[in-house]
Each structure stands twice: as C-alpha cells, then as structure tokens.
mmCIF file of C-alpha atoms in Angstrom:
data_model
loop_
_atom_site.group_PDB
_atom_site.id
_atom_site.type_symbol
_atom_site.label_atom_id
_atom_site.label_comp_id
_atom_site.label_asym_id
_atom_site.label_seq_id
_atom_site.Cartn_x
_atom_site.Cartn_y
_atom_site.Cartn_z
ATOM 1 C CA UNK D 647 -7.684 -11.645 17.326
ATOM 2 C CA UNK D 648 -7.129 -10.104 20.714
ATOM 3 C CA UNK D 649 -10.098 -8.626 22.577
ATOM 4 C CA UNK D 650 -8.570 -5.133 22.294
ATOM 5 C CA UNK D 651 -8.950 -5.373 18.531
ATOM 6 C CA UNK D 652 -12.670 -6.079 18.470
ATOM 7 C CA UNK D 653 -13.849 -2.464 18.786
ATOM 8 C CA UNK D 654 -12.373 0.990 18.285
ATOM 9 C CA UNK D 655 -11.176 2.461 21.596
ATOM 10 C CA UNK D 656 -13.091 5.715 21.150
ATOM 11 C CA UNK D 657 -15.748 7.209 18.876
ATOM 12 C CA UNK D 658 -14.662 7.591 15.269
ATOM 13 C CA UNK D 659 -14.587 11.073 13.765
ATOM 14 C CA UNK D 660 -14.483 11.223 9.987
ATOM 15 C CA UNK D 661 -11.648 13.358 8.676
ATOM 16 C CA UNK D 662 -13.984 14.596 5.963
ATOM 17 C CA UNK D 663 -16.277 15.948 8.681
ATOM 18 C CA UNK D 664 -13.390 17.785 10.354
ATOM 19 C CA UNK D 665 -12.265 19.199 7.005
ATOM 20 C CA UNK D 666 -15.754 20.433 6.149
ATOM 21 C CA UNK D 667 -16.375 21.973 9.576
ATOM 22 C CA UNK D 668 -14.600 25.192 8.696
ATOM 23 C CA UNK D 669 -11.924 24.938 11.385
ATOM 24 C CA UNK D 670 -8.859 27.055 10.698
ATOM 25 C CA UNK D 671 -6.638 24.886 12.926
ATOM 26 C CA UNK D 672 -6.620 21.096 12.922
ATOM 27 C CA UNK D 673 -7.306 19.221 16.197
ATOM 28 C CA UNK D 674 -4.240 18.210 18.179
ATOM 29 C CA UNK D 675 -4.733 14.484 17.568
ATOM 30 C CA UNK D 676 -3.746 15.046 13.919
ATOM 31 C CA UNK D 677 -0.661 17.167 14.628
ATOM 32 C CA UNK D 678 2.604 15.277 14.086
ATOM 33 C CA UNK D 679 5.835 15.792 16.030
ATOM 34 C CA UNK D 680 8.073 18.365 14.320
ATOM 35 C CA UNK D 681 10.505 15.683 13.087
ATOM 36 C CA UNK D 682 7.682 13.933 11.185
ATOM 37 C CA UNK D 683 6.116 16.956 9.506
ATOM 38 C CA UNK D 684 6.571 17.576 5.782
ATOM 39 C CA UNK D 685 8.951 20.332 4.747
ATOM 40 C CA UNK D 686 7.611 23.278 2.783
ATOM 41 C CA UNK D 687 9.453 22.151 -0.340
ATOM 42 C CA UNK D 688 7.637 18.808 -0.144
ATOM 43 C CA UNK D 689 4.263 20.526 -0.093
ATOM 44 C CA UNK D 690 5.319 22.709 -3.007
ATOM 45 C CA UNK D 691 6.525 19.685 -4.989
ATOM 46 C CA UNK D 692 3.222 17.916 -4.478
ATOM 47 C CA UNK D 693 1.325 20.972 -5.674
ATOM 48 C CA UNK D 694 3.425 21.115 -8.847
ATOM 49 C CA UNK D 695 2.197 18.067 -10.788
ATOM 50 C CA UNK D 696 5.014 17.779 -13.310
ATOM 51 C CA UNK D 697 5.421 14.747 -15.535
ATOM 52 C CA UNK D 698 9.109 15.139 -16.348
ATOM 53 C CA UNK D 699 11.344 12.627 -14.525
ATOM 54 C CA UNK D 700 14.148 14.060 -12.425
ATOM 55 C CA UNK D 701 17.335 12.633 -10.982
ATOM 56 C CA UNK D 702 15.469 11.538 -7.860
ATOM 57 C CA UNK D 703 12.506 9.912 -9.649
ATOM 58 C CA UNK D 704 11.726 6.298 -8.872
ATOM 59 C CA UNK D 705 12.495 3.940 -11.792
ATOM 60 C CA UNK D 706 9.975 3.306 -14.571
ATOM 61 C CA UNK D 707 9.719 -0.232 -16.001
ATOM 62 C CA UNK D 708 7.935 -0.979 -19.283
ATOM 63 C CA UNK D 709 6.289 -4.422 -19.244
ATOM 64 C CA UNK D 710 4.965 -4.159 -22.805
ATOM 65 C CA UNK D 711 7.460 -6.491 -24.490
ATOM 66 C CA UNK D 712 7.239 -9.074 -21.708
ATOM 67 C CA UNK D 713 3.447 -9.263 -21.895
ATOM 68 C CA UNK D 714 3.356 -9.112 -25.703
ATOM 69 C CA UNK D 715 5.769 -12.052 -26.048
ATOM 70 C CA UNK D 716 3.232 -14.385 -24.480
ATOM 71 C CA UNK D 717 5.738 -17.229 -24.086
ATOM 72 C CA UNK D 718 6.213 -16.813 -20.340
ATOM 73 C CA UNK D 719 9.948 -16.173 -20.619
ATOM 74 C CA UNK D 720 11.300 -13.317 -18.528
ATOM 75 C CA UNK D 721 13.547 -10.883 -20.380
ATOM 76 C CA UNK D 722 16.934 -10.321 -18.773
ATOM 77 C CA UNK D 723 16.770 -6.554 -19.172
ATOM 78 C CA UNK D 724 13.501 -6.436 -17.237
ATOM 79 C CA UNK D 725 14.861 -8.584 -14.409
ATOM 80 C CA UNK D 726 17.928 -6.349 -14.188
ATOM 81 C CA UNK D 727 15.770 -3.228 -14.077
ATOM 82 C CA UNK D 728 13.506 -4.680 -11.389
ATOM 83 C CA UNK D 729 16.490 -5.891 -9.365
ATOM 84 C CA UNK D 730 18.082 -2.435 -9.442
ATOM 85 C CA UNK D 731 14.788 -0.757 -8.484
ATOM 86 C CA UNK D 732 14.233 -3.144 -5.566
ATOM 87 C CA UNK D 733 17.792 -2.779 -4.284
ATOM 88 C CA UNK D 734 18.040 0.996 -4.661
ATOM 89 C CA UNK D 735 14.483 2.186 -4.046
ATOM 90 C CA UNK D 736 12.039 -0.577 -3.067
ATOM 91 C CA UNK D 737 9.665 1.263 -5.421
ATOM 92 C CA UNK D 738 9.143 1.433 -9.171
ATOM 93 C CA UNK D 739 6.498 2.491 -11.664
ATOM 94 C CA UNK D 740 5.161 0.124 -14.323
ATOM 95 C CA UNK D 741 3.681 1.099 -17.673
ATOM 96 C CA UNK D 742 2.193 -1.048 -20.466
ATOM 97 C CA UNK D 743 1.225 -3.466 -17.735
ATOM 98 C CA UNK D 744 -1.852 -4.981 -19.350
ATOM 99 C CA UNK D 745 -4.546 -3.325 -17.229
ATOM 100 C CA UNK D 746 -6.860 -1.275 -19.443
ATOM 101 C CA UNK D 747 -6.692 2.500 -18.892
ATOM 102 C CA UNK D 748 -10.504 2.618 -19.192
ATOM 103 C CA UNK D 749 -10.825 0.214 -16.254
ATOM 104 C CA UNK D 750 -8.366 2.250 -14.205
ATOM 105 C CA UNK D 751 -10.341 5.442 -14.836
ATOM 106 C CA UNK D 752 -13.641 3.722 -14.067
ATOM 107 C CA UNK D 753 -12.562 2.320 -10.705
ATOM 108 C CA UNK D 754 -10.966 5.599 -9.656
ATOM 109 C CA UNK D 755 -14.138 7.520 -10.534
ATOM 110 C CA UNK D 756 -16.362 4.971 -8.759
ATOM 111 C CA UNK D 757 -14.513 5.465 -5.490
ATOM 112 C CA UNK D 758 -14.312 9.227 -5.978
ATOM 113 C CA UNK D 759 -18.091 9.124 -6.279
ATOM 114 C CA UNK D 760 -18.411 7.168 -3.049
ATOM 115 C CA UNK D 761 -16.247 9.481 -0.994
ATOM 116 C CA UNK D 762 -18.122 12.515 -2.267
ATOM 117 C CA UNK D 763 -21.385 11.169 -0.853
ATOM 118 C CA UNK D 764 -22.667 12.771 2.361
ATOM 119 C CA UNK D 765 -21.065 11.223 5.428
ATOM 120 C CA UNK D 766 -24.484 10.062 6.614
ATOM 121 C CA UNK D 767 -24.803 7.903 3.482
ATOM 122 C CA UNK D 768 -21.451 6.256 4.175
ATOM 123 C CA UNK D 769 -21.858 5.584 7.886
ATOM 124 C CA UNK D 770 -23.799 2.360 7.326
ATOM 125 C CA UNK D 771 -20.498 0.850 6.147
ATOM 126 C CA UNK D 772 -18.473 1.935 9.210
ATOM 127 C CA UNK D 773 -15.768 -0.621 9.918
ATOM 128 C CA UNK D 774 -14.372 -2.289 13.041
ATOM 129 C CA UNK D 775 -10.816 -3.506 13.718
ATOM 130 C CA UNK D 776 -11.955 -7.139 13.706
ATOM 131 C CA UNK D 777 -11.588 -7.230 9.918
ATOM 132 C CA UNK D 778 -11.185 -3.574 8.841
ATOM 133 C CA UNK D 779 -13.699 -4.191 6.042
ATOM 134 C CA UNK D 780 -15.720 -1.098 5.240
ATOM 135 C CA UNK D 781 -15.458 2.640 5.777
ATOM 136 C CA UNK D 782 -12.704 3.682 8.167
ATOM 137 C CA UNK D 783 -10.749 6.629 9.536
ATOM 138 C CA UNK D 784 -8.042 5.019 11.665
ATOM 139 C CA UNK D 785 -5.881 1.899 11.787
ATOM 140 C CA UNK D 786 -4.325 1.389 15.227
ATOM 141 C CA UNK D 787 -6.448 0.613 18.279
ATOM 142 C CA UNK D 788 -4.391 2.504 20.872
ATOM 143 C CA UNK D 789 -6.662 4.818 22.827
ATOM 144 C CA UNK D 790 -5.671 8.442 22.381
ATOM 145 C CA UNK D 791 -3.138 7.542 19.700
ATOM 146 C CA UNK D 792 -2.201 10.030 16.959
ATOM 147 C CA UNK D 793 -4.424 10.040 13.888
ATOM 148 C CA UNK D 794 -3.786 10.601 10.191
ATOM 149 C CA UNK D 795 -5.619 13.056 7.923
ATOM 150 C CA UNK D 796 -7.484 10.544 5.784
ATOM 151 C CA UNK D 797 -10.517 8.280 5.459
ATOM 152 C CA UNK D 798 -10.492 4.964 3.619
ATOM 153 C CA UNK D 799 -12.511 1.956 2.498
ATOM 154 C CA UNK D 800 -11.081 -1.546 2.862
ATOM 155 C CA UNK D 801 -12.164 -4.782 1.160
ATOM 156 C CA UNK D 802 -10.906 -8.330 0.612
ATOM 157 C CA UNK D 803 -10.875 -9.329 -3.065
ATOM 158 C CA UNK D 804 -9.107 -12.717 -3.091
ATOM 159 C CA UNK D 805 -8.916 -15.628 -2.680
ATOM 160 C CA UNK D 806 -12.551 -16.517 -3.295
ATOM 161 C CA UNK D 807 -13.071 -17.930 0.198
ATOM 162 C CA UNK D 808 -11.865 -14.688 1.814
ATOM 163 C CA UNK D 809 -13.762 -12.193 -0.350
ATOM 164 C CA UNK D 810 -15.715 -9.526 1.479
ATOM 165 C CA UNK D 811 -19.433 -10.436 1.551
ATOM 166 C CA UNK D 812 -21.995 -8.186 -0.102
ATOM 167 C CA UNK D 813 -22.880 -6.411 3.154
ATOM 168 C CA UNK D 814 -19.489 -4.667 3.144
ATOM 169 C CA UNK D 815 -19.797 -3.322 -0.411
ATOM 170 C CA UNK D 816 -21.272 0.134 -1.052
ATOM 171 C CA UNK D 817 -24.329 0.120 -3.294
ATOM 172 C CA UNK D 818 -23.738 3.721 -4.391
ATOM 173 C CA UNK D 819 -22.233 4.179 -6.908
ATOM 174 C CA UNK D 820 -23.979 1.100 -8.259
ATOM 175 C CA UNK D 821 -20.965 0.137 -10.380
ATOM 176 C CA UNK D 822 -18.541 0.152 -7.462
ATOM 177 C CA UNK D 823 -18.516 -3.590 -6.686
ATOM 178 C CA UNK D 824 -18.461 -4.795 -10.279
ATOM 179 C CA UNK D 825 -15.708 -2.474 -11.436
ATOM 180 C CA UNK D 826 -13.605 -3.008 -8.290
ATOM 181 C CA UNK D 827 -13.751 -6.793 -8.612
ATOM 182 C CA UNK D 828 -12.748 -6.648 -12.282
ATOM 183 C CA UNK D 829 -9.948 -4.254 -11.412
ATOM 184 C CA UNK D 830 -8.840 -6.559 -8.595
ATOM 185 C CA UNK D 831 -8.637 -9.555 -10.920
ATOM 186 C CA UNK D 832 -6.547 -7.649 -13.455
ATOM 187 C CA UNK D 833 -4.137 -6.187 -10.912
ATOM 188 C CA UNK D 834 -3.789 -9.559 -9.176
ATOM 189 C CA UNK D 835 -2.697 -11.029 -12.518
ATOM 190 C CA UNK D 836 -0.141 -8.255 -12.775
ATOM 191 C CA UNK D 837 1.142 -9.152 -9.293
ATOM 192 C CA UNK D 838 1.560 -12.770 -10.374
ATOM 193 C CA UNK D 839 3.687 -11.623 -13.324
ATOM 194 C CA UNK D 840 5.772 -9.444 -11.017
ATOM 195 C CA UNK D 841 6.281 -12.412 -8.676
ATOM 196 C CA UNK D 842 7.938 -14.302 -11.531
ATOM 197 C CA UNK D 843 10.123 -11.328 -12.396
ATOM 198 C CA UNK D 844 11.181 -10.860 -8.776
ATOM 199 C CA UNK D 845 12.065 -14.541 -8.406
ATOM 200 C CA UNK D 846 14.069 -14.556 -11.619
ATOM 201 C CA UNK D 847 15.860 -11.351 -10.641
ATOM 202 C CA UNK D 848 17.297 -13.154 -7.605
ATOM 203 C CA UNK D 849 18.399 -16.167 -9.627
ATOM 204 C CA UNK D 850 15.558 -18.345 -8.342
ATOM 205 C CA UNK D 851 13.032 -20.459 -10.197
ATOM 206 C CA UNK D 852 10.299 -18.182 -11.540
ATOM 207 C CA UNK D 853 7.619 -19.891 -9.424
ATOM 208 C CA UNK D 854 9.651 -19.713 -6.202
ATOM 209 C CA UNK D 855 8.163 -16.555 -4.700
ATOM 210 C CA UNK D 856 4.585 -17.410 -5.625
ATOM 211 C CA UNK D 857 4.874 -20.884 -4.087
ATOM 212 C CA UNK D 858 6.550 -19.567 -0.918
ATOM 213 C CA UNK D 859 3.728 -17.090 -0.329
ATOM 214 C CA UNK D 860 0.901 -19.594 -0.788
ATOM 215 C CA UNK D 861 0.467 -20.128 -4.540
ATOM 216 C CA UNK D 862 -3.102 -19.611 -5.727
ATOM 217 C CA UNK D 863 -4.199 -18.880 -2.145
ATOM 218 C CA UNK D 864 -2.369 -15.553 -1.940
ATOM 219 C CA UNK D 865 -4.627 -12.720 -0.847
ATOM 220 C CA UNK D 866 -5.563 -9.430 -2.474
ATOM 221 C CA UNK D 867 -7.097 -6.502 -0.600
ATOM 222 C CA UNK D 868 -8.208 -3.096 -1.822
ATOM 223 C CA UNK D 869 -7.864 0.089 0.171
ATOM 224 C CA UNK D 870 -9.464 3.158 -1.410
ATOM 225 C CA UNK D 871 -7.966 6.274 0.202
ATOM 226 C CA UNK D 872 -9.547 9.694 0.550
ATOM 227 C CA UNK D 873 -7.475 12.638 1.772
ATOM 228 C CA UNK D 874 -9.653 15.740 2.277
ATOM 229 C CA UNK D 875 -8.372 19.287 1.974
ATOM 230 C CA UNK D 876 -6.450 20.304 5.083
ATOM 231 C CA UNK D 877 -6.124 23.856 6.459
ATOM 232 C CA UNK D 878 -2.657 23.089 7.926
ATOM 233 C CA UNK D 879 -0.960 20.510 5.689
ATOM 234 C CA UNK D 880 2.438 21.427 7.162
ATOM 235 C CA UNK D 881 1.431 19.967 10.541
ATOM 236 C CA UNK D 882 0.021 16.579 9.626
ATOM 237 C CA UNK D 883 0.170 13.603 7.264
ATOM 238 C CA UNK D 884 -2.467 11.774 5.279
ATOM 239 C CA UNK D 885 -0.731 8.538 6.230
ATOM 240 C CA UNK D 886 2.209 8.280 8.607
ATOM 241 C CA UNK D 887 5.531 6.814 7.532
ATOM 242 C CA UNK D 888 5.472 3.024 7.288
ATOM 243 C CA UNK D 889 6.480 0.064 5.187
ATOM 244 C CA UNK D 890 3.747 -2.251 3.919
ATOM 245 C CA UNK D 891 3.477 -5.563 5.778
ATOM 246 C CA UNK D 892 2.554 -7.745 2.780
ATOM 247 C CA UNK D 893 4.255 -8.867 -0.448
ATOM 248 C CA UNK D 894 3.553 -6.119 -3.001
ATOM 249 C CA UNK D 895 1.466 -2.975 -3.136
ATOM 250 C CA UNK D 896 0.175 -1.675 -6.466
ATOM 251 C CA UNK D 897 -1.009 1.923 -6.223
ATOM 252 C CA UNK D 898 -3.245 3.797 -8.631
ATOM 253 C CA UNK D 899 -2.543 7.416 -7.763
ATOM 254 C CA UNK D 900 -4.739 10.467 -8.159
ATOM 255 C CA UNK D 901 -4.397 11.777 -11.702
ATOM 256 C CA UNK D 902 -4.280 15.420 -10.559
ATOM 257 C CA UNK D 903 -2.918 15.716 -7.025
ATOM 258 C CA UNK D 904 0.399 14.338 -5.761
ATOM 259 C CA UNK D 905 0.923 13.149 -2.215
ATOM 260 C CA UNK D 906 2.913 9.899 -1.999
ATOM 261 C CA UNK D 907 6.458 10.290 -0.705
ATOM 262 C CA UNK D 908 9.223 7.680 -0.531
ATOM 263 C CA UNK D 909 12.173 7.808 1.852
ATOM 264 C CA UNK D 910 15.453 7.506 -0.032
ATOM 265 C CA UNK D 911 18.420 5.585 1.361
ATOM 266 C CA UNK D 912 19.939 8.911 2.491
ATOM 267 C CA UNK D 913 16.832 9.655 4.575
ATOM 268 C CA UNK D 914 15.403 12.342 2.293
ATOM 269 C CA UNK D 915 11.754 12.256 1.255
ATOM 270 C CA UNK D 916 10.977 12.216 -2.470
ATOM 271 C CA UNK D 917 7.537 13.081 -3.866
ATOM 272 C CA UNK D 918 6.477 10.489 -6.446
ATOM 273 C CA UNK D 919 5.408 11.909 -9.799
ATOM 274 C CA UNK D 920 3.486 9.297 -11.832
ATOM 275 C CA UNK D 921 4.789 9.337 -15.404
ATOM 276 C CA UNK D 922 1.315 8.750 -16.842
ATOM 277 C CA UNK D 923 -2.263 8.601 -15.586
ATOM 278 C CA UNK D 924 -2.275 4.871 -16.391
ATOM 279 C CA UNK D 925 1.007 4.090 -14.612
ATOM 280 C CA UNK D 926 1.025 1.985 -11.477
ATOM 281 C CA UNK D 927 3.352 2.659 -8.545
ATOM 282 C CA UNK D 928 4.624 -0.644 -7.119
ATOM 283 C CA UNK D 929 6.439 -1.151 -3.848
ATOM 284 C CA UNK D 930 8.077 -4.096 -2.162
ATOM 285 C CA UNK D 931 6.481 -5.171 1.119
ATOM 286 C CA UNK D 932 8.035 -6.565 4.289
ATOM 287 C CA UNK D 933 7.428 -10.166 3.205
ATOM 288 C CA UNK D 934 9.675 -9.676 0.151
ATOM 289 C CA UNK D 935 12.387 -8.317 2.416
ATOM 290 C CA UNK D 936 12.027 -11.377 4.635
ATOM 291 C CA UNK D 937 11.942 -13.970 1.826
ATOM 292 C CA UNK D 938 14.875 -12.314 -0.002
ATOM 293 C CA UNK D 939 16.851 -12.262 3.264
ATOM 294 C CA UNK D 940 17.045 -8.471 2.996
ATOM 295 C CA UNK D 941 18.539 -8.401 -0.514
ATOM 296 C CA UNK D 942 15.423 -6.424 -1.436
ATOM 297 C CA UNK D 943 14.101 -4.035 1.172
ATOM 298 C CA UNK D 944 10.697 -2.608 1.866
ATOM 299 C CA UNK D 945 10.923 1.163 2.105
ATOM 300 C CA UNK D 946 9.181 3.685 4.293
ATOM 301 C CA UNK D 947 6.657 5.881 2.565
ATOM 302 C CA UNK D 948 4.046 8.385 3.674
ATOM 303 C CA UNK D 949 1.327 10.655 2.306
ATOM 304 C CA UNK D 950 1.242 14.427 2.532
ATOM 305 C CA UNK D 951 -1.978 16.408 2.175
ATOM 306 C CA UNK D 952 -3.072 19.526 0.364
ATOM 307 C CA UNK D 953 -4.708 22.775 1.427
ATOM 308 C CA UNK D 954 -6.563 23.280 -1.856
ATOM 309 C CA UNK D 955 -7.322 19.833 -3.269
ATOM 310 C CA UNK D 956 -8.728 16.543 -2.060
ATOM 311 C CA UNK D 957 -6.898 13.415 -3.197
ATOM 312 C CA UNK D 958 -7.969 9.864 -4.083
ATOM 313 C CA UNK D 959 -5.789 6.782 -4.462
ATOM 314 C CA UNK D 960 -6.364 3.032 -4.661
ATOM 315 C CA UNK D 961 -3.904 0.574 -3.150
ATOM 316 C CA UNK D 962 -4.113 -3.128 -3.936
ATOM 317 C CA UNK D 963 -2.208 -5.187 -1.371
ATOM 318 C CA UNK D 964 -0.947 -8.568 -2.546
ATOM 319 C CA UNK D 965 -0.401 -10.679 0.573
ATOM 320 C CA UNK D 966 0.746 -14.171 1.543
ATOM 321 C CA UNK D 967 -1.709 -16.880 2.530
ATOM 322 C CA UNK D 968 -2.257 -16.069 6.182
ATOM 323 C CA UNK D 969 -1.119 -19.333 7.777
ATOM 324 C CA UNK D 970 2.031 -20.006 5.716
ATOM 325 C CA UNK D 971 5.287 -19.476 7.656
ATOM 326 C CA UNK D 972 7.537 -17.028 5.807
ATOM 327 C CA UNK D 973 11.307 -16.984 6.365
ATOM 328 C CA UNK D 974 14.360 -16.283 4.193
ATOM 329 C CA UNK D 975 14.584 -18.575 1.158
ATOM 330 C CA UNK D 976 17.188 -21.296 1.725
ATOM 331 C CA UNK D 977 18.809 -20.450 -1.619
ATOM 332 C CA UNK D 978 19.586 -16.947 -0.323
ATOM 333 C CA UNK D 979 21.094 -18.051 2.996
ATOM 334 C CA UNK D 980 24.869 -18.575 3.105
ATOM 335 C CA UNK D 981 27.534 -18.806 5.815
ATOM 336 C CA UNK D 982 28.478 -15.199 5.099
ATOM 337 C CA UNK D 983 24.827 -14.154 4.956
ATOM 338 C CA UNK D 984 22.892 -16.066 7.611
ATOM 339 C CA UNK D 985 19.128 -16.043 7.874
ATOM 340 C CA UNK D 986 18.068 -12.663 9.243
ATOM 341 C CA UNK D 987 14.448 -13.385 10.209
ATOM 342 C CA UNK D 988 12.580 -16.104 12.106
ATOM 343 C CA UNK D 989 9.689 -17.952 10.430
ATOM 344 C CA UNK D 990 6.372 -16.188 10.975
ATOM 345 C CA UNK D 991 2.955 -16.345 9.355
ATOM 346 C CA UNK D 992 1.394 -13.235 7.846
ATOM 347 C CA UNK D 993 -1.540 -13.571 10.256
ATOM 348 C CA UNK D 994 0.936 -13.262 13.125
ATOM 349 C CA UNK D 995 2.943 -10.507 11.477
ATOM 350 C CA UNK D 996 0.102 -8.107 10.698
ATOM 351 C CA UNK D 997 -1.248 -8.048 14.263
ATOM 352 C CA UNK D 998 1.391 -5.418 15.050
ATOM 353 C CA UNK D 999 0.160 -2.800 12.592
ATOM 354 C CA UNK D 1000 -3.448 -3.518 13.462
ATOM 355 C CA UNK D 1001 -2.688 -2.761 17.098
ATOM 356 C CA UNK D 1002 -0.263 0.110 16.691
ATOM 357 C CA UNK D 1003 -0.995 1.648 13.308
ATOM 358 C CA UNK D 1004 1.809 2.709 10.928
ATOM 359 C CA UNK D 1005 5.139 2.912 12.787
ATOM 360 C CA UNK D 1006 7.943 3.172 10.237
ATOM 361 C CA UNK D 1007 9.856 -0.105 10.013
ATOM 362 C CA UNK D 1008 9.968 -0.750 13.741
ATOM 363 C CA UNK D 1009 8.261 -4.134 13.479
ATOM 364 C CA UNK D 1010 10.504 -5.621 10.793
ATOM 365 C CA UNK D 1011 13.722 -4.289 12.294
ATOM 366 C CA UNK D 1012 12.674 -5.718 15.650
ATOM 367 C CA UNK D 1013 12.563 -9.220 14.210
ATOM 368 C CA UNK D 1014 15.970 -9.038 12.518
ATOM 369 C CA UNK D 1015 18.566 -11.301 14.066
ATOM 370 C CA UNK D 1016 16.077 -13.578 15.827
ATOM 371 C CA UNK D 1017 16.600 -16.424 13.297
ATOM 372 C CA UNK D 1018 19.016 -19.311 13.772
ATOM 373 C CA UNK D 1019 22.038 -18.697 11.500
ATOM 374 C CA UNK D 1020 22.140 -20.952 8.468
ATOM 375 C CA UNK D 1021 18.443 -21.781 8.469
ATOM 376 C CA UNK D 1022 16.014 -20.780 5.803
ATOM 377 C CA UNK D 1023 12.590 -21.346 4.382
ATOM 378 C CA UNK D 1024 12.499 -24.710 2.618
#
C-alpha cells in the first residue's frame, strides 16, 4: 500500500465526541455541498418508520422454500425475482434467509453496547488506513477532505488466513467477538447461496460466480456503523453516496431508526424501510457489475442522519479473493455487447476508495470502455 495510506493525514476526531459536545452547528468539514444534502422529505421519511411497502420500495425476496428444499436446486421464480431486482434496483431485501433472528438481535446489541462505551474506552482500538481494522471515523486519506457524520468498527472475518487477530477485537462487551464470528459464518453462507442464485439468474452454471471470485478464498468483512444524533441533519450525511466495491453487501439495519437511501434509476433517493426486524438488505457491488458485463449494476446509496436518535447498522461485505483478476464473464460478452471493463484484481480496485473515500460511482465508470472488445474473463 502506498506510503500516503499508512497513517491518517490529520488527527482523528470522533463524531460521537462532536455530537456530545453540545454544539448547535456542525463543523464545516461535515457540511455537504447543497446538491448532496438530503431533502426535508427524506429526513421526514426516515423519521417515520413504517413497515408497509410502497410503490418505490425495494423488492423483497423470500428464500424460505429454496432453503427448505435442501436439494441445492434453484427455483426459477427466485432467479427471476433476483434478476429483476438486480436489473431494476441493484438492491433487494431477503427474508426467511436461514440466519436466526436471535443471533441477529444479539450481534446488533453487542455492537450497540460497544458504541455506547465512553470514547476513552474505545480509543485503544483506533484504526489506521493500512488495514482499517478497528475503531474509525473516516475512510479517505486526503488531507482536509470532507468527512461523514459517523463512526465505525471494521474487522476481517474470512477467509481464516485473513481474519483479524485478537488485538483488533473489543473485549467489552465480552460477547462481541464470539457472536460476531458466528454471525459472520452464517451470513457468509447466505452469500454463497446468493452467488448461486445470481449465476443461475444470468443463465450461467450455478458455481460460476463463486469460482470467478475466488471460490472458498472469498473474503468477508464486517463494518459496524454508528451514526450519532446530529443537530443539523439537513446539512450532512452519515455516509456519502457511493457504490460498494466488492461482490455483495448484506446489511442488518437498525430496528428503530431508518437512514439508508438508494438512488433510483431516475436519480431520486428512496429511503429503505426494512419489512421486518430480521430482514437483510442486500446490494450488488461493483464486482458483480464487472463480472456480469453491466447486466447487473451496483447502485449508489447513502446514509442520512437523525436529530433525535442515534442509529446502528452492521454491513457484511462479501469480497473477491484479493489477487484474482476480475473481468466480464466470457459467456456474457458478445459482438453486440463487448467487454466493458479491463481485468483488475480487487486489491488493485479498492485502493481508490481507500485513498479518496466514497465518491459515487466515479471509479467504476472511469474504467468502462478500457477493455479490448470481445475479450472476457475465462
């Protein structure tokens, strides 16, 4: 990793500390340009935690029958539903997914307990951009760059050789490591099921996506997010608009407070309303867009914050093996649809966001058209 990514460019200020300082106005480094600020109706929608789906709700997919069958065969109705969700939204919710609701509640409460500790108790886990493991409050390493209204904790869960060592794990709450690792194993299994469904939905062999991304050596990372109360939520974002660089993201949202927004194809922002407390929100990452040759597209999303309530969420990132070149699958490259992206490893790809922080889809769009027409990933 480049020398500029070894240390943060300036002292880190915890957003929680700013929020608890009593300031009526947020510091300028958190203020977004007017075009990026949430509209008042978005803040109102997030405050109104309704369960009823609306016409602009992201699709909900029930995996119960698929998992109950146990024969490994992918139902055509599920593949059609996933295909439509990936084409139209890049996001979907899954229910009856096989992860125990009790485990979901336990891991959410463990991380809520950590973030509610005094900042002094958390500082021993302060992270650095070398690996991002630990307690953090920024992503990009640009000096003087804009900041988001949120703190986080980042850990590697898989494969075994890449797991975060014990020194990066908080010891309070005591259950945090055990419950997070169990949760990671269960959600990783869910990702492997979704890989088969995604492959089948494109007419490929069910194992195609998993093999292309590194097979059993695919990575899983956990980012626990904490968005403190904000005195001026109309001026900032908990996380700026971006698409995720990896394969899939599985989000366990706060059960009380909304905040995730997805950009529709028409450019409008939609606040995601989880249909149940035990639903997962799944989104396609940039690597799926690349491997599918842009049949499926990663979608920009962002997080808005709240003046009255803090918010917790847990994102599990399912990523390719770092040194495997990813390019459009040969089966999805045709004379009338040439390869849109050059081969690139995930290790190379994610340097951009680690340097610059979340920047919409600028990175992926910048690579489009650099591939040799007619080539693909064998």
